[in-house]
Structure formats: structure tokens, C-alpha cells
């Protein structure tokens, strides 16, 4: 295999065979193909795209670059969800235990936040002691016992994606539909699923800005699922305002717990139920009942305990991660909220330290926003539109100015 030839062919709009893509990914995983060649290849794909056959072959090569889940014969339906990223998106924390209540297995392998998009692993790690770094053997035993595991990508799980995603992040090659498809689907298909539901976001807080782009990504991921005999459903969701009323790691866990207890914001509950209904194989009303009667919350407690956390800590997460500075931002006038720009709120949260700029950065669990207003609500002058949790007064002032820009209040609509 002569890598410069493959790069040049893709640069000129040509197609690569499955064997060539397999060789490229195997060489990269083994350290034989250097980063500079993989960045050039990613850029060529960014501009030239890939055919559905190439995308499927790339996904397959990345899936098998490491170890995959192998479920025992006669296993229950194995299901999962994936969201293409959003602001305040704590859906996974509710979805996984809820769907496990239906008797499905949920081997959820999640990622960390990057840029303005939050990550499930960062939220889970806000729970003291919660271990996301567990082996596939341990995960398999936990699935037998509880039906749910929430973990990070191990060194041996889709290693090609782990390396390449970090490289794409610093070479401007993340927003390419075939590369996103292969990256996401390789990880999800390595869970050896029967059914997958995709929450494909579009709007200000995501990398798919328009519904058309989101549709194209959904179609590409469905096509790969079809090739690999996994039932894939995609639900398109606008991400113009954050999901729920919190953005920030510990604050989002607290809101997810409210939802797991039958409360919390309506948009969060309804999104969780939409996604769970698509794969759980039980009616929506039954799923809603498991939120309302405490079953889903009990399953989450068991999950936390199994992975090293203490359910008692969940009751005092707000105290464990109390930010030193808290301040409300008042409405500038009487009126109706017409805009809560998710992208800008995400930027403000990143500025506060809730997210990471680079893959190697850490995150601050305590900072972010809660009590965020929702579009359509009526506010009165001075009434809080959100509460900022910050590390310092300076950070808080910067975030307050950003939030004032992010939230629109129309005084003619009361
Ligand atoms: N998330 C991923 O895991 N991969 C991408 O390429 C984009 C988002």
C-alpha cells in the first residue's frame, strides 16, 4: 500500500476500495502511517466526500481496529442511543437506566466534551468515585447483572477513531459527513447492537447548522447501519436552545436526577421518551411510568454503585461541587423570551471552564448555568433569566455579558 497514492486519488475525487481503507486504518492504528498523512487524507475526504460504500468500509475498518463487545447467545435486545452533540444534553444519563428497566442491555460507550459540546463521561465523573474506565470483561459482567454500563472508550476499543478524532480536531477536519459517520458508527457498532437510535441535532449549538445537513448525516448513518444489519432510527431535533435548564457537568447531573424521579424540565423528559420509545420495545406510557415511580432512579443508583460511586452522594452533588461565585442575570425588560441561543450559552459555559478547548484539557465540574429561561416564557424586568456558577468574579462577569447577548426578550410580546 502506497499511502501518498491513496491520498492523491481521494484528493482528485477518486474512490478507495474496502481493502485500501482497511490497510490505511490498520497502518495508522499500528503507528506505521504517520499523523501528517492521516491529516492530509482527512482533508481530502473533507473536500471530496466518500461514496456510501467507502463510508461503510471505513466504518467497518475502524470498528475492527480494536476489540468489540461479544454478547452471549440468547442475550436480550442490545440497544443504545447516540446524540450528535448539543448544549445541556444530559439525555444519556436518563435514557440508559430507563431502557435497562425494559430488560434491554445498554452497553453505552460515551465520549468527553469538546469545544462547546458537553460529554457524558465528564458529567458521570462529576459523581465522586464513578469509574468510566472499565474493561469489556467487566462491562459484560455488569450487563448480565444490571443491564446497563456507562463507560469510556478503552485503549483497545476503536483505537483508530481515538487517534484520528483527536487529530481531526486540530486539523479542521471534524465537520465532514463521512468522517463523522465512520467515527460515531464505528464506536456504536463495536457495542454489537441490535438497535440504535440517533438524536441528530441541528441549529446554533451543533456542528450541523441546518436541517438539510442533519438529514444528510442521518441518512449516511442509517445507510451504514443497514449495511451492518443494525436497526437504526434517526430523530432530527433542533438545538436552538439548550436542553433543559442547566448547562455544566454537576448541574446537569442534578437535573438528570430530577428527570429520573419523574420531574425536571418537560423538553428533557419528552426527548428521553422519544428516544427510549424508539428502541426499548415497550410503550411510551410504560417508560413514563418507570420515571414517575422511581424505577429508573433506582436503576441509576445501582449503576452508580456498580461503577464505584455512592448513591448517597447524588443527594448532595450541589454541595460537593459548589462554585465559589453564584450570580443571577436579570431580564433587561418585561417581555417574552424569543431566543436562548444554545451556541452562545455553550461558548459561555466553555469560558467558565465547564468544557474543554483541546482533547487534553480538564473540565471544572462545578461551573455553568442553572435556572435558564426557556423560549416562550414571559419574564419581568429584573427577574432572573439564569444563575451563573463561576470560579471567580471575573469569570462570572464575562459569562454574564455573554448570557445577556444570548437571550432575547421581546417587549412587544407579553
Ligand atoms: N463525535 C464523534 O465521536 N466523532 C465525530 O467525528 C464527531 C463527533
Tab-separated table of C-alpha atoms and ligand atoms in Angstrom:
chain	number	residue	atom	x	y	z
A	1	UNK	CA	0.000	0.000	0.000
A	2	UNK	CA	1.447	3.359	-1.074
A	3	UNK	CA	-0.271	5.966	1.137
A	4	UNK	CA	0.570	9.073	-0.994
A	5	UNK	CA	-1.205	7.386	-3.927
A	6	UNK	CA	-4.348	6.844	-1.837
A	7	UNK	CA	-4.288	10.445	-0.613
A	8	UNK	CA	-3.823	11.786	-4.148
A	9	UNK	CA	-6.631	9.616	-5.517
A	10	UNK	CA	-9.026	10.903	-2.869
A	11	UNK	CA	-7.799	14.484	-3.387
A	12	UNK	CA	-8.720	14.151	-7.088
A	13	UNK	CA	-12.204	12.801	-6.337
A	14	UNK	CA	-11.477	9.105	-6.843
A	15	UNK	CA	-12.709	6.154	-4.815
A	16	UNK	CA	-10.803	3.810	-2.487
A	17	UNK	CA	-11.580	0.118	-2.189
A	18	UNK	CA	-12.541	-1.573	1.070
A	19	UNK	CA	-9.147	-3.323	1.138
A	20	UNK	CA	-7.300	0.003	0.722
A	21	UNK	CA	-9.291	1.630	3.513
A	22	UNK	CA	-8.691	-1.400	5.735
A	23	UNK	CA	-4.958	-1.188	5.040
A	24	UNK	CA	-4.862	2.556	5.731
A	25	UNK	CA	-6.699	2.240	9.055
A	26	UNK	CA	-4.670	-0.804	10.120
A	27	UNK	CA	-1.422	1.030	9.249
A	28	UNK	CA	-2.490	4.131	11.163
A	29	UNK	CA	-3.545	2.108	14.225
A	30	UNK	CA	-0.204	0.296	14.218
A	31	UNK	CA	1.693	3.601	14.030
A	32	UNK	CA	3.021	2.864	10.525
A	33	UNK	CA	1.019	5.638	8.820
A	34	UNK	CA	2.004	8.964	10.392
A	35	UNK	CA	-0.357	11.716	11.571
A	36	UNK	CA	0.612	14.050	8.720
A	37	UNK	CA	-0.591	11.545	6.118
A	38	UNK	CA	-3.836	10.908	8.012
A	39	UNK	CA	-4.466	14.682	8.274
A	40	UNK	CA	-3.921	15.070	4.536
A	41	UNK	CA	-6.268	12.144	3.888
A	42	UNK	CA	-8.915	13.614	6.223
A	43	UNK	CA	-8.688	16.949	4.403
A	44	UNK	CA	-9.061	15.214	1.031
A	45	UNK	CA	-12.206	13.467	2.335
A	46	UNK	CA	-13.441	16.756	3.775
A	47	UNK	CA	-13.414	18.306	0.289
A	48	UNK	CA	-14.226	15.275	-1.878
A	49	UNK	CA	-16.550	13.266	0.374
A	50	UNK	CA	-16.950	9.488	0.166
A	51	UNK	CA	-19.369	7.150	-1.561
A	52	UNK	CA	-21.761	5.162	0.697
A	53	UNK	CA	-19.663	2.039	0.020
A	54	UNK	CA	-16.461	3.820	1.077
A	55	UNK	CA	-18.131	5.214	4.212
A	56	UNK	CA	-19.365	1.745	5.195
A	57	UNK	CA	-15.935	0.199	4.527
A	58	UNK	CA	-14.198	2.924	6.546
A	59	UNK	CA	-16.648	2.408	9.426
A	60	UNK	CA	-16.060	-1.329	9.351
A	61	UNK	CA	-12.272	-0.895	9.305
A	62	UNK	CA	-12.428	1.494	12.267
A	63	UNK	CA	-14.841	-0.743	14.217
A	64	UNK	CA	-12.499	-3.689	13.900
A	65	UNK	CA	-9.321	-1.694	14.621
A	66	UNK	CA	-9.737	-2.932	18.209
A	67	UNK	CA	-11.934	-5.133	20.355
A	68	UNK	CA	-15.736	-5.243	20.139
A	69	UNK	CA	-18.412	-6.426	22.566
A	70	UNK	CA	-19.392	-10.072	22.042
A	71	UNK	CA	-22.674	-10.801	23.760
A	72	UNK	CA	-23.536	-14.330	24.883
A	73	UNK	CA	-26.047	-16.354	22.861
A	74	UNK	CA	-29.649	-15.687	23.827
A	75	UNK	CA	-28.858	-12.176	25.098
A	76	UNK	CA	-31.705	-9.651	25.472
A	77	UNK	CA	-32.008	-6.918	22.814
A	78	UNK	CA	-28.856	-4.790	22.922
A	79	UNK	CA	-29.675	-1.135	22.309
A	80	UNK	CA	-28.141	2.315	22.564
A	81	UNK	CA	-28.564	5.906	21.523
A	82	UNK	CA	-26.197	8.468	20.140
A	83	UNK	CA	-26.618	12.209	20.071
A	84	UNK	CA	-24.597	14.242	17.621
A	85	UNK	CA	-23.972	16.755	20.360
A	86	UNK	CA	-25.769	19.591	21.963
A	87	UNK	CA	-25.762	22.056	24.792
A	88	UNK	CA	-27.155	20.921	28.142
A	89	UNK	CA	-27.724	17.453	26.722
A	90	UNK	CA	-27.936	15.118	29.703
A	91	UNK	CA	-30.326	12.687	27.967
A	92	UNK	CA	-27.957	9.673	28.149
A	93	UNK	CA	-27.911	9.782	31.950
A	94	UNK	CA	-31.668	9.175	31.958
A	95	UNK	CA	-32.021	7.075	28.806
A	96	UNK	CA	-29.564	4.305	29.764
A	97	UNK	CA	-31.104	3.295	33.134
A	98	UNK	CA	-34.629	3.825	31.807
A	99	UNK	CA	-34.172	1.497	28.828
A	100	UNK	CA	-32.481	-1.077	31.084
A	101	UNK	CA	-35.752	-1.118	33.097
A	102	UNK	CA	-37.352	-2.572	29.928
A	103	UNK	CA	-34.996	-5.574	30.096
A	104	UNK	CA	-32.737	-4.370	27.276
A	105	UNK	CA	-28.970	-4.321	27.595
A	106	UNK	CA	-27.400	-0.866	27.208
A	107	UNK	CA	-23.586	-1.033	26.804
A	108	UNK	CA	-23.162	2.721	26.441
A	109	UNK	CA	-19.682	3.821	25.390
A	110	UNK	CA	-19.573	7.626	25.542
A	111	UNK	CA	-17.144	10.411	24.913
A	112	UNK	CA	-15.835	13.543	26.593
A	113	UNK	CA	-16.928	17.058	25.780
A	114	UNK	CA	-15.062	19.007	23.145
A	115	UNK	CA	-15.496	22.688	22.311
A	116	UNK	CA	-18.974	23.882	23.219
A	117	UNK	CA	-20.431	20.358	23.215
A	118	UNK	CA	-20.615	18.590	26.564
A	119	UNK	CA	-19.731	14.912	27.069
A	120	UNK	CA	-21.471	12.201	29.065
A	121	UNK	CA	-18.192	10.981	30.619
A	122	UNK	CA	-17.471	14.419	32.098
A	123	UNK	CA	-20.954	14.503	33.622
A	124	UNK	CA	-20.577	10.999	35.082
A	125	UNK	CA	-17.186	11.886	36.537
A	126	UNK	CA	-18.832	14.717	38.460
A	127	UNK	CA	-20.175	11.860	40.636
A	128	UNK	CA	-17.347	11.192	43.129
A	129	UNK	CA	-15.709	7.805	42.570
A	130	UNK	CA	-17.599	6.999	39.347
A	131	UNK	CA	-15.254	4.906	37.188
A	132	UNK	CA	-15.702	5.237	33.443
A	133	UNK	CA	-12.507	3.343	32.590
A	134	UNK	CA	-13.692	-0.241	32.782
A	135	UNK	CA	-12.766	-3.240	30.662
A	136	UNK	CA	-15.076	-5.046	28.251
A	137	UNK	CA	-14.940	-8.126	30.515
A	138	UNK	CA	-16.129	-6.084	33.491
A	139	UNK	CA	-18.726	-4.401	31.296
A	140	UNK	CA	-20.080	-7.774	30.132
A	141	UNK	CA	-20.487	-8.948	33.741
A	142	UNK	CA	-22.281	-5.716	34.643
A	143	UNK	CA	-24.650	-6.096	31.691
A	144	UNK	CA	-25.618	-9.555	32.993
A	145	UNK	CA	-26.222	-8.152	36.465
A	146	UNK	CA	-27.815	-4.754	35.764
A	147	UNK	CA	-28.452	-4.488	32.040
A	148	UNK	CA	-26.567	-1.203	31.822
A	149	UNK	CA	-22.996	0.056	31.769
A	150	UNK	CA	-21.768	3.588	31.013
A	151	UNK	CA	-18.096	3.738	30.106
A	152	UNK	CA	-15.396	5.441	28.100
A	153	UNK	CA	-13.524	4.200	25.084
A	154	UNK	CA	-10.733	1.913	26.337
A	155	UNK	CA	-7.305	1.914	24.668
A	156	UNK	CA	-8.355	-1.194	22.762
A	157	UNK	CA	-11.863	-0.022	21.758
A	158	UNK	CA	-11.860	1.604	18.284
A	159	UNK	CA	-8.262	2.830	18.736
A	160	UNK	CA	-8.207	4.141	15.163
A	161	UNK	CA	-11.039	6.528	15.961
A	162	UNK	CA	-9.499	7.607	19.250
A	163	UNK	CA	-6.302	8.712	17.469
A	164	UNK	CA	-7.923	10.089	14.352
A	165	UNK	CA	-10.685	12.090	16.088
A	166	UNK	CA	-8.063	13.895	18.206
A	167	UNK	CA	-6.093	14.612	15.018
A	168	UNK	CA	-9.171	15.799	13.098
A	169	UNK	CA	-9.959	18.120	15.988
A	170	UNK	CA	-6.699	20.034	15.484
A	171	UNK	CA	-6.675	19.949	11.673
A	172	UNK	CA	-10.098	21.437	10.875
A	173	UNK	CA	-11.474	18.145	9.563
A	174	UNK	CA	-14.216	17.280	12.079
A	175	UNK	CA	-17.253	18.556	10.120
A	176	UNK	CA	-17.214	16.006	7.299
A	177	UNK	CA	-20.282	13.764	6.993
A	178	UNK	CA	-18.445	10.533	6.021
A	179	UNK	CA	-15.801	11.050	8.723
A	180	UNK	CA	-18.396	11.832	11.412
A	181	UNK	CA	-20.444	8.839	10.278
A	182	UNK	CA	-17.479	6.461	10.450
A	183	UNK	CA	-16.280	7.883	13.773
A	184	UNK	CA	-19.649	7.646	15.525
A	185	UNK	CA	-20.898	4.444	13.922
A	186	UNK	CA	-17.629	2.539	14.423
A	187	UNK	CA	-17.895	3.114	18.175
A	188	UNK	CA	-21.603	2.347	18.369
A	189	UNK	CA	-21.362	-0.745	16.181
A	190	UNK	CA	-18.428	-2.019	18.265
A	191	UNK	CA	-21.024	-2.338	21.043
A	192	UNK	CA	-22.558	-5.081	18.828
A	193	UNK	CA	-26.050	-3.595	18.959
A	194	UNK	CA	-29.387	-4.863	17.720
A	195	UNK	CA	-30.957	-1.397	17.659
A	196	UNK	CA	-29.620	2.139	17.715
A	197	UNK	CA	-31.473	5.431	17.885
A	198	UNK	CA	-29.747	8.589	16.728
A	199	UNK	CA	-30.592	12.021	18.048
A	200	UNK	CA	-29.345	14.156	15.189
A	201	UNK	CA	-29.172	17.780	16.260
A	202	UNK	CA	-29.117	20.841	14.097
A	203	UNK	CA	-29.018	24.532	14.902
A	204	UNK	CA	-26.859	27.042	16.720
A	205	UNK	CA	-25.387	24.667	19.290
A	206	UNK	CA	-24.212	21.924	16.916
A	207	UNK	CA	-21.867	21.284	14.005
A	208	UNK	CA	-24.814	20.554	11.669
A	209	UNK	CA	-26.189	24.057	11.283
A	210	UNK	CA	-29.185	23.283	9.048
A	211	UNK	CA	-31.915	20.635	8.941
A	212	UNK	CA	-30.636	19.612	5.459
A	213	UNK	CA	-27.129	18.903	6.792
A	214	UNK	CA	-28.604	16.939	9.699
A	215	UNK	CA	-30.759	14.946	7.265
A	216	UNK	CA	-27.689	14.099	5.202
A	217	UNK	CA	-25.787	12.930	8.307
A	218	UNK	CA	-28.793	10.871	9.471
A	219	UNK	CA	-29.120	9.243	6.034
A	220	UNK	CA	-25.412	8.431	5.961
A	221	UNK	CA	-25.517	6.821	9.429
A	222	UNK	CA	-28.716	4.877	8.621
A	223	UNK	CA	-27.098	3.551	5.455
A	224	UNK	CA	-24.075	2.275	7.384
A	225	UNK	CA	-26.423	0.661	9.937
A	226	UNK	CA	-28.285	-1.082	7.109
A	227	UNK	CA	-25.016	-2.407	5.648
A	228	UNK	CA	-24.124	-3.843	9.051
A	229	UNK	CA	-27.580	-5.267	9.845
A	230	UNK	CA	-28.319	-2.978	12.775
A	231	UNK	CA	-31.753	-1.372	13.029
A	232	UNK	CA	-31.022	2.367	13.060
A	233	UNK	CA	-33.654	5.043	13.620
A	234	UNK	CA	-32.819	8.717	13.416
A	235	UNK	CA	-34.763	11.522	15.055
A	236	UNK	CA	-33.909	15.053	13.961
A	237	UNK	CA	-34.022	17.627	16.728
A	238	UNK	CA	-33.401	21.368	16.585
A	239	UNK	CA	-30.826	22.591	19.104
A	240	UNK	CA	-31.652	26.271	19.102
A	241	UNK	CA	-31.958	26.443	22.875
A	242	UNK	CA	-30.173	24.228	25.417
A	243	UNK	CA	-31.884	21.012	26.546
A	244	UNK	CA	-33.424	21.603	29.963
A	245	UNK	CA	-32.483	24.469	32.246
A	246	UNK	CA	-28.890	23.581	33.132
A	247	UNK	CA	-25.543	23.609	31.311
A	248	UNK	CA	-22.434	22.381	33.169
A	249	UNK	CA	-21.393	18.974	34.428
A	250	UNK	CA	-22.606	18.600	38.056
A	251	UNK	CA	-25.554	20.925	37.411
A	252	UNK	CA	-26.681	18.688	34.549
A	253	UNK	CA	-26.409	15.543	36.674
A	254	UNK	CA	-28.695	17.169	39.252
A	255	UNK	CA	-31.242	17.938	36.519
A	256	UNK	CA	-30.975	14.394	35.107
A	257	UNK	CA	-31.746	13.053	38.608
A	258	UNK	CA	-34.892	15.196	38.687
A	259	UNK	CA	-35.955	13.672	35.372
A	260	UNK	CA	-35.173	10.158	36.680
A	261	UNK	CA	-37.555	10.911	39.538
A	262	UNK	CA	-40.409	11.916	37.235
A	263	UNK	CA	-39.740	15.691	37.385
A	264	UNK	CA	-37.377	18.047	35.614
A	265	UNK	CA	-37.970	20.157	32.536
A	266	UNK	CA	-40.562	18.998	30.028
A	267	UNK	CA	-38.288	19.205	26.958
A	268	UNK	CA	-35.747	16.858	28.587
A	269	UNK	CA	-38.381	14.302	29.611
A	270	UNK	CA	-40.004	14.352	26.224
A	271	UNK	CA	-36.681	13.893	24.360
A	272	UNK	CA	-35.726	10.981	26.643
A	273	UNK	CA	-39.094	9.326	25.997
A	274	UNK	CA	-38.897	9.895	22.205
A	275	UNK	CA	-35.516	8.142	22.046
A	276	UNK	CA	-36.319	5.370	24.541
A	277	UNK	CA	-39.610	4.587	22.797
A	278	UNK	CA	-37.756	4.092	19.503
A	279	UNK	CA	-35.648	1.185	20.823
A	280	UNK	CA	-36.952	-0.156	24.151
A	281	UNK	CA	-39.787	-2.215	22.695
A	282	UNK	CA	-42.306	-1.033	25.313
A	283	UNK	CA	-44.964	1.694	25.074
A	284	UNK	CA	-44.169	5.288	25.973
A	285	UNK	CA	-46.667	5.255	28.870
A	286	UNK	CA	-44.820	2.347	30.480
A	287	UNK	CA	-41.483	4.143	30.119
A	288	UNK	CA	-43.005	7.311	31.591
A	289	UNK	CA	-44.301	5.193	34.493
A	290	UNK	CA	-40.736	3.993	35.251
A	291	UNK	CA	-39.641	7.631	35.527
A	292	UNK	CA	-42.584	8.515	37.755
A	293	UNK	CA	-42.480	5.516	40.113
A	294	UNK	CA	-38.743	5.662	40.887
A	295	UNK	CA	-37.738	2.514	38.932
A	296	UNK	CA	-35.386	4.392	36.597
A	297	UNK	CA	-33.861	6.299	39.510
A	298	UNK	CA	-33.227	3.038	41.398
A	299	UNK	CA	-31.541	1.587	38.314
A	300	UNK	CA	-29.314	4.678	38.113
A	301	UNK	CA	-28.357	4.276	41.795
A	302	UNK	CA	-27.403	0.642	41.126
A	303	UNK	CA	-25.340	1.734	38.128
A	304	UNK	CA	-23.527	4.387	40.182
A	305	UNK	CA	-22.802	1.889	42.949
A	306	UNK	CA	-21.576	-0.768	40.499
A	307	UNK	CA	-19.107	1.710	38.988
A	308	UNK	CA	-17.602	2.989	42.227
A	309	UNK	CA	-19.856	5.900	43.213
A	310	UNK	CA	-22.055	6.266	46.287
A	311	UNK	CA	-25.789	6.852	45.684
A	312	UNK	CA	-25.846	8.990	48.870
A	313	UNK	CA	-23.523	11.495	47.140
A	314	UNK	CA	-26.140	12.063	44.462
A	315	UNK	CA	-28.319	13.755	47.068
A	316	UNK	CA	-25.627	16.331	47.837
A	317	UNK	CA	-23.965	16.807	44.479
A	318	UNK	CA	-24.757	20.530	44.558
A	319	UNK	CA	-22.781	20.896	47.815
A	320	UNK	CA	-19.913	18.682	46.679
A	321	UNK	CA	-19.457	20.854	43.593
A	322	UNK	CA	-20.438	24.291	44.875
A	323	UNK	CA	-18.882	27.038	42.728
A	324	UNK	CA	-17.388	29.899	44.785
A	325	UNK	CA	-19.291	32.591	42.875
A	326	UNK	CA	-23.011	32.457	42.021
A	327	UNK	CA	-24.988	35.234	40.447
A	328	UNK	CA	-28.350	35.651	38.772
A	329	UNK	CA	-28.735	37.510	35.485
A	330	UNK	CA	-31.885	39.645	35.446
A	331	UNK	CA	-34.161	40.250	32.453
A	332	UNK	CA	-33.491	43.618	30.791
A	333	UNK	CA	-37.222	44.374	30.368
A	334	UNK	CA	-40.724	42.901	30.639
A	335	UNK	CA	-41.424	40.634	27.674
A	336	UNK	CA	-41.447	37.163	26.193
A	337	UNK	CA	-38.252	35.151	25.735
A	338	UNK	CA	-37.812	34.676	21.997
A	339	UNK	CA	-34.249	33.324	21.903
A	340	UNK	CA	-31.908	31.333	24.151
A	341	UNK	CA	-29.027	30.834	21.740
A	342	UNK	CA	-27.593	27.390	22.519
A	343	UNK	CA	-24.300	28.062	20.740
A	344	UNK	CA	-23.661	31.235	22.737
A	345	UNK	CA	-24.668	29.636	26.025
A	346	UNK	CA	-22.284	26.782	25.152
A	347	UNK	CA	-19.494	29.316	24.491
A	348	UNK	CA	-20.182	30.983	27.837
A	349	UNK	CA	-20.076	27.601	29.626
A	350	UNK	CA	-16.783	26.800	27.882
A	351	UNK	CA	-15.420	30.170	29.014
A	352	UNK	CA	-16.416	29.351	32.598
A	353	UNK	CA	-14.405	26.095	32.355
A	354	UNK	CA	-17.304	23.611	32.045
A	355	UNK	CA	-15.920	22.337	28.722
A	356	UNK	CA	-12.539	21.808	27.105
A	357	UNK	CA	-10.907	23.546	24.148
A	358	UNK	CA	-8.474	20.683	23.452
A	359	UNK	CA	-8.830	16.943	23.935
A	360	UNK	CA	-6.070	17.077	26.599
A	361	UNK	CA	-7.744	19.788	28.775
A	362	UNK	CA	-9.605	19.094	32.039
A	363	UNK	CA	-13.061	20.387	32.979
A	364	UNK	CA	-14.452	22.157	36.049
A	365	UNK	CA	-17.416	20.116	37.342
A	366	UNK	CA	-18.947	22.926	39.417
A	367	UNK	CA	-19.338	25.765	36.917
A	368	UNK	CA	-22.085	26.517	34.403
A	369	UNK	CA	-25.669	27.694	34.429
A	370	UNK	CA	-28.936	26.632	36.024
A	371	UNK	CA	-32.455	28.102	36.177
A	372	UNK	CA	-32.202	29.030	32.484
A	373	UNK	CA	-35.356	30.513	30.986
A	374	UNK	CA	-36.945	28.741	28.021
A	375	UNK	CA	-38.189	30.254	24.770
A	376	UNK	CA	-41.813	31.357	25.036
A	377	UNK	CA	-41.700	32.179	28.751
A	378	UNK	CA	-42.756	35.602	29.977
A	379	UNK	CA	-40.267	37.457	32.166
A	380	UNK	CA	-40.442	40.721	34.084
A	381	UNK	CA	-37.665	43.298	34.266
A	382	UNK	CA	-35.011	42.171	36.770
A	383	UNK	CA	-36.453	38.657	37.092
A	384	UNK	CA	-33.677	36.012	36.830
A	385	UNK	CA	-33.106	34.573	33.331
A	386	UNK	CA	-30.458	32.186	34.669
A	387	UNK	CA	-27.982	31.667	37.504
A	388	UNK	CA	-24.249	31.603	36.803
A	389	UNK	CA	-21.921	29.304	38.764
A	390	UNK	CA	-18.335	30.542	38.354
A	391	UNK	CA	-14.836	30.003	39.753
A	392	UNK	CA	-14.163	33.755	40.089
A	393	UNK	CA	-15.904	37.128	39.983
A	394	UNK	CA	-14.046	37.939	36.758
A	395	UNK	CA	-15.256	34.737	35.056
A	396	UNK	CA	-18.761	35.470	36.266
A	397	UNK	CA	-18.772	38.980	34.761
A	398	UNK	CA	-17.582	37.675	31.381
A	399	UNK	CA	-20.258	34.948	31.407
A	400	UNK	CA	-22.976	37.438	32.405
A	401	UNK	CA	-22.169	39.646	29.407
A	402	UNK	CA	-22.266	36.589	27.105
A	403	UNK	CA	-25.610	35.416	28.515
A	404	UNK	CA	-27.144	38.855	28.032
A	405	UNK	CA	-26.193	38.555	24.349
A	406	UNK	CA	-27.529	35.003	24.135
A	407	UNK	CA	-31.027	35.589	25.480
A	408	UNK	CA	-33.531	37.660	23.534
A	409	UNK	CA	-36.568	39.222	25.222
A	410	UNK	CA	-39.213	40.861	23.034
A	411	UNK	CA	-41.005	43.577	24.963
A	412	UNK	CA	-43.883	43.735	22.448
A	413	UNK	CA	-44.871	40.150	23.314
A	414	UNK	CA	-46.187	39.900	26.842
B	1	LIG	N1	-18.335	12.806	17.625
B	1	LIG	C1	-17.541	11.770	17.319
B	1	LIG	O1	-17.410	10.827	18.087
B	1	LIG	N2	-16.889	11.813	16.145
B	1	LIG	C2	-17.000	12.834	15.278
B	1	LIG	O2	-16.392	12.785	14.236
B	1	LIG	C3	-17.837	13.913	15.619
B	1	LIG	C4	-18.496	13.852	16.808
